[in-house]
């Protein structure tokens, strides 16, 4: 008999990674271009790259022509490349976020396969991709998905490096750790070090494994880190002397320690966000915690749980909190939930799934009751009601289907039901996305561009609309609302297009006398109040879209 050829683990790993990447990419790409850019984030993170392409300056980020030093440029550079290829296209500009979300799932699979087994790794990737928060942020142009992926890769590389003997392989894993940290810094600043750095120190101290750190290949790792991070920081500092104070002091130290950006939330803010964001897999956290508590001396379990705990603690004590900040805990959560589910299936533990079905049924019932009993909860998001009912019906049907599967002693079918429910949930979330974000100016801008003649300015009136310069692809005049443009106006003369209400009124009246048209977008209420205060202000309304009005002189 001819012996079978030996298996190739590397080839199997590569095939699995390609499979996970393909499935996740397709999942995240569905309905990706079915909505305009969301404001403020997507408007900002597409407009800055657009201006890089328009001006040819890829060192100094600018927003509506004003210097903008809140974040480093890595995502801007990627988005600028997309703009060159796709132009102003919602699908094309969101593609990099989809790719990084996909990379995060592939990394989670590879890590899970390395520390547990292939099945657990595949389950972890599937769980991560179909959690409510990860899926939603995989389709939104923000920095958090990108930096979360870099943090995941960094912590994965560090754990792998520590498990290797002194060798070229160990050296490369440490270099991978340094590179991931460096790209994280180039994406969102020092936060990319504040997550893995203290976590590693705490974990090594708790597990008493400092002896495993050496050899660290410190010099080579520093060279890799500085080669990636230093060039831009040096160049932008040389071109902009004001950069260091704004970037390091205001946007790192003061943002974290004060409420300078008015993003204060209570210390427990991220706990409900995590529980809701992990749906429909949330119920399995209890069993994952029980597994850890029974093996809390294990370096592996403590590494994953300390990863989660440190990220929660770090952002919870901060005075600046936004929902996406918590994203880095989702890969380790997915790994722990996958491992817990794998053990539950092997042990044929029905109680784990009964508990899950009970919670799903309760959530489904609440989804039908709350919108009717407390309509003010949805406020102006009335368009979400059909999707809430859809999710509620899905959760109810799923909860009962799991019970039926368990009555037939089919745990595999129960697990399959959860997976199918998770995928259907992502489809509903994708369809609901346009109703969650703020009203877009895309329609009003299209009207302007059809009528606008050369030299006619566009005005953002008493509000800085992030998507107004983006969709018009030109710098706009901002009246009485500097917001995040404020710092840039203090270091350059921007009085030509960042103007006070008084200066705007003079320009408006002068244009009327000269027969020149000015196009402006603002809230109808603000325009009417301004007219009552300034009797010489006359305007005509071109179009109204939701709370926003397009008007002209």
Coordinates of C-alpha atoms in Angstrom, one line a residue, residues 9-198:
X9 CA 0.2 22.2 8.8
X10 CA 1.3 25.5 7.2
X11 CA -0.7 24.8 4.1
X12 CA -3.8 23.9 6.1
X13 CA -3.3 27.1 8.1
X14 CA -3.1 29.2 5.0
X15 CA -6.2 27.6 3.5
X16 CA -8.1 28.2 6.7
X17 CA -7.0 31.8 6.8
X18 CA -8.1 32.4 3.2
X19 CA -11.4 30.7 3.9
X20 CA -12.0 32.9 7.0
X21 CA -10.9 36.0 5.1
X22 CA -13.3 35.3 2.2
X23 CA -16.3 34.6 4.4
X24 CA -15.7 37.7 6.6
X25 CA -15.0 40.0 3.7
X26 CA -18.2 39.0 2.0
X27 CA -20.2 39.3 5.2
X28 CA -18.8 42.8 6.0
X29 CA -19.2 44.0 2.4
X30 CA -22.9 43.3 2.0
X31 CA -24.9 46.5 1.7
X32 CA -21.6 48.4 2.3
X33 CA -22.5 51.2 -0.1
X34 CA -26.2 51.5 0.7
X35 CA -25.9 54.7 2.7
X36 CA -24.2 58.1 2.5
X37 CA -21.1 58.8 4.6
X38 CA -22.1 59.1 8.3
X39 CA -21.3 62.3 10.1
X40 CA -19.3 63.4 11.9
X41 CA -16.7 60.5 11.7
X42 CA -17.0 59.2 8.2
X43 CA -17.2 62.8 6.8
X44 CA -14.1 63.8 8.7
X45 CA -12.0 60.6 7.9
X46 CA -12.8 60.9 4.1
X47 CA -12.5 64.6 3.8
X48 CA -8.9 64.8 5.3
X49 CA -7.6 62.2 2.8
X50 CA -9.5 63.9 -0.1
X51 CA -7.6 67.2 0.8
X52 CA -4.3 65.3 1.0
X53 CA -4.9 64.2 -2.6
X54 CA -6.1 67.6 -3.7
X55 CA -3.2 69.6 -2.1
X56 CA -0.4 66.9 -2.6
X57 CA 0.5 67.5 1.1
X58 CA 0.6 64.0 2.8
X59 CA 2.4 65.2 5.9
X60 CA 0.1 67.9 7.4
X61 CA -3.5 66.7 7.8
X62 CA -6.1 69.4 7.0
X63 CA -9.8 69.5 7.5
X64 CA -11.7 72.1 5.4
X65 CA -8.3 73.7 4.8
X66 CA -7.5 74.0 8.5
X67 CA -4.6 72.2 10.2
X68 CA -5.9 69.1 12.0
X69 CA -3.6 67.3 14.5
X70 CA -6.0 65.2 16.5
X71 CA -4.8 61.9 15.0
X72 CA -1.8 60.4 13.1
X73 CA -2.1 59.8 9.3
X74 CA -1.9 56.1 8.7
X75 CA -5.6 55.7 7.9
X76 CA -5.6 59.0 6.0
X77 CA -2.9 57.7 3.7
X78 CA -4.8 54.5 3.0
X79 CA -8.0 56.4 2.4
X80 CA -6.2 58.8 0.1
X81 CA -5.0 55.8 -2.0
X82 CA -8.6 54.6 -2.2
X83 CA -9.7 58.1 -3.2
X84 CA -7.2 58.0 -6.1
X85 CA -8.6 54.6 -7.2
X86 CA -12.3 54.8 -6.5
X87 CA -13.0 58.5 -6.3
X88 CA -15.7 59.7 -3.9
X89 CA -17.4 56.4 -3.5
X90 CA -19.0 55.1 -0.3
X91 CA -18.2 51.4 -1.0
X92 CA -14.6 52.1 -2.1
X93 CA -13.8 54.4 0.8
X94 CA -15.1 51.9 3.4
X95 CA -13.1 49.1 1.9
X96 CA -10.0 49.6 4.1
X97 CA -12.1 49.2 7.3
X98 CA -13.6 46.0 5.9
X99 CA -10.1 44.7 5.2
X100 CA -8.9 45.5 8.7
X101 CA -12.0 43.9 10.3
X102 CA -11.4 40.9 8.2
X103 CA -7.7 40.8 9.2
X104 CA -8.8 41.0 12.9
X105 CA -11.0 37.9 12.4
X106 CA -8.2 36.0 10.6
X107 CA -5.7 36.9 13.4
X108 CA -8.3 35.7 16.0
X109 CA -8.6 32.4 14.1
X110 CA -4.8 32.0 13.9
X111 CA -4.4 32.8 17.6
X112 CA -7.2 30.5 18.6
X113 CA -5.8 27.7 16.6
X114 CA -2.4 28.2 18.1
X115 CA -3.5 28.3 21.8
X116 CA -6.5 25.9 21.6
X117 CA -7.3 24.0 18.4
X118 CA -8.5 24.5 14.8
X119 CA -12.2 24.2 15.6
X120 CA -12.0 26.7 18.4
X121 CA -10.1 29.1 16.2
X122 CA -12.7 28.9 13.4
X123 CA -15.5 29.3 16.0
X124 CA -13.8 32.4 17.5
X125 CA -13.4 34.0 14.1
X126 CA -17.1 33.4 13.3
X127 CA -18.2 34.7 16.7
X128 CA -16.1 37.8 16.4
X129 CA -17.4 38.6 12.9
X130 CA -21.1 38.2 14.0
X131 CA -21.1 40.1 17.2
X132 CA -23.3 43.2 16.9
X133 CA -20.7 45.8 17.7
X134 CA -17.8 44.3 15.8
X135 CA -19.9 43.8 12.7
X136 CA -21.4 47.4 12.9
X137 CA -18.0 49.0 13.3
X138 CA -16.5 46.9 10.5
X139 CA -18.5 49.0 8.1
X140 CA -17.9 52.5 9.5
X141 CA -14.9 54.6 8.6
X142 CA -13.3 55.2 12.1
X143 CA -9.9 54.6 13.5
X144 CA -10.9 52.2 16.2
X145 CA -11.3 49.1 14.0
X146 CA -7.9 49.7 12.5
X147 CA -6.1 50.2 15.9
X148 CA -8.0 47.3 17.5
X149 CA -6.6 45.0 14.8
X150 CA -3.1 46.3 15.4
X151 CA -3.5 45.7 19.1
X152 CA -4.8 42.2 18.5
X153 CA -1.8 41.4 16.2
X154 CA 0.6 42.9 18.7
X155 CA -0.7 40.8 21.7
X156 CA -0.8 37.7 19.5
X157 CA 2.8 38.2 18.4
X158 CA 4.0 38.8 21.9
X159 CA 2.4 35.6 23.2
X160 CA 3.8 33.6 20.4
X161 CA 7.3 35.1 20.8
X162 CA 7.3 34.2 24.5
X163 CA 6.5 30.6 23.7
X164 CA 9.5 30.2 21.4
X165 CA 13.1 29.4 22.3
X166 CA 15.9 31.8 21.4
X167 CA 15.9 31.6 17.6
X168 CA 15.3 33.5 14.4
X169 CA 11.6 32.6 14.8
X170 CA 11.4 34.2 18.2
X171 CA 13.1 37.3 16.9
X172 CA 10.6 37.6 14.0
X173 CA 7.7 37.4 16.4
X174 CA 9.1 40.2 18.6
X175 CA 9.7 42.2 15.4
X176 CA 6.1 41.6 14.5
X177 CA 5.0 42.8 17.9
X178 CA 7.0 46.0 17.5
X179 CA 5.7 46.6 14.0
X180 CA 2.1 46.1 15.1
X181 CA 2.5 48.5 18.0
X182 CA 4.2 51.0 15.7
X183 CA 1.4 50.9 13.1
X184 CA -1.1 51.2 16.0
X185 CA 0.7 54.4 17.1
X186 CA 0.7 55.7 13.5
X187 CA -3.1 55.0 13.4
X188 CA -4.3 56.4 16.8
X189 CA -1.3 57.6 18.8
X190 CA 0.0 56.5 22.1
X191 CA -3.2 54.6 23.0
X192 CA -1.8 51.8 20.9
X193 CA 1.0 51.4 23.5
X194 CA -1.2 52.1 26.5
X195 CA -3.2 48.9 25.9
X196 CA -0.6 46.2 25.3
X197 CA 2.3 47.7 27.4
X198 CA 0.8 47.8 30.9

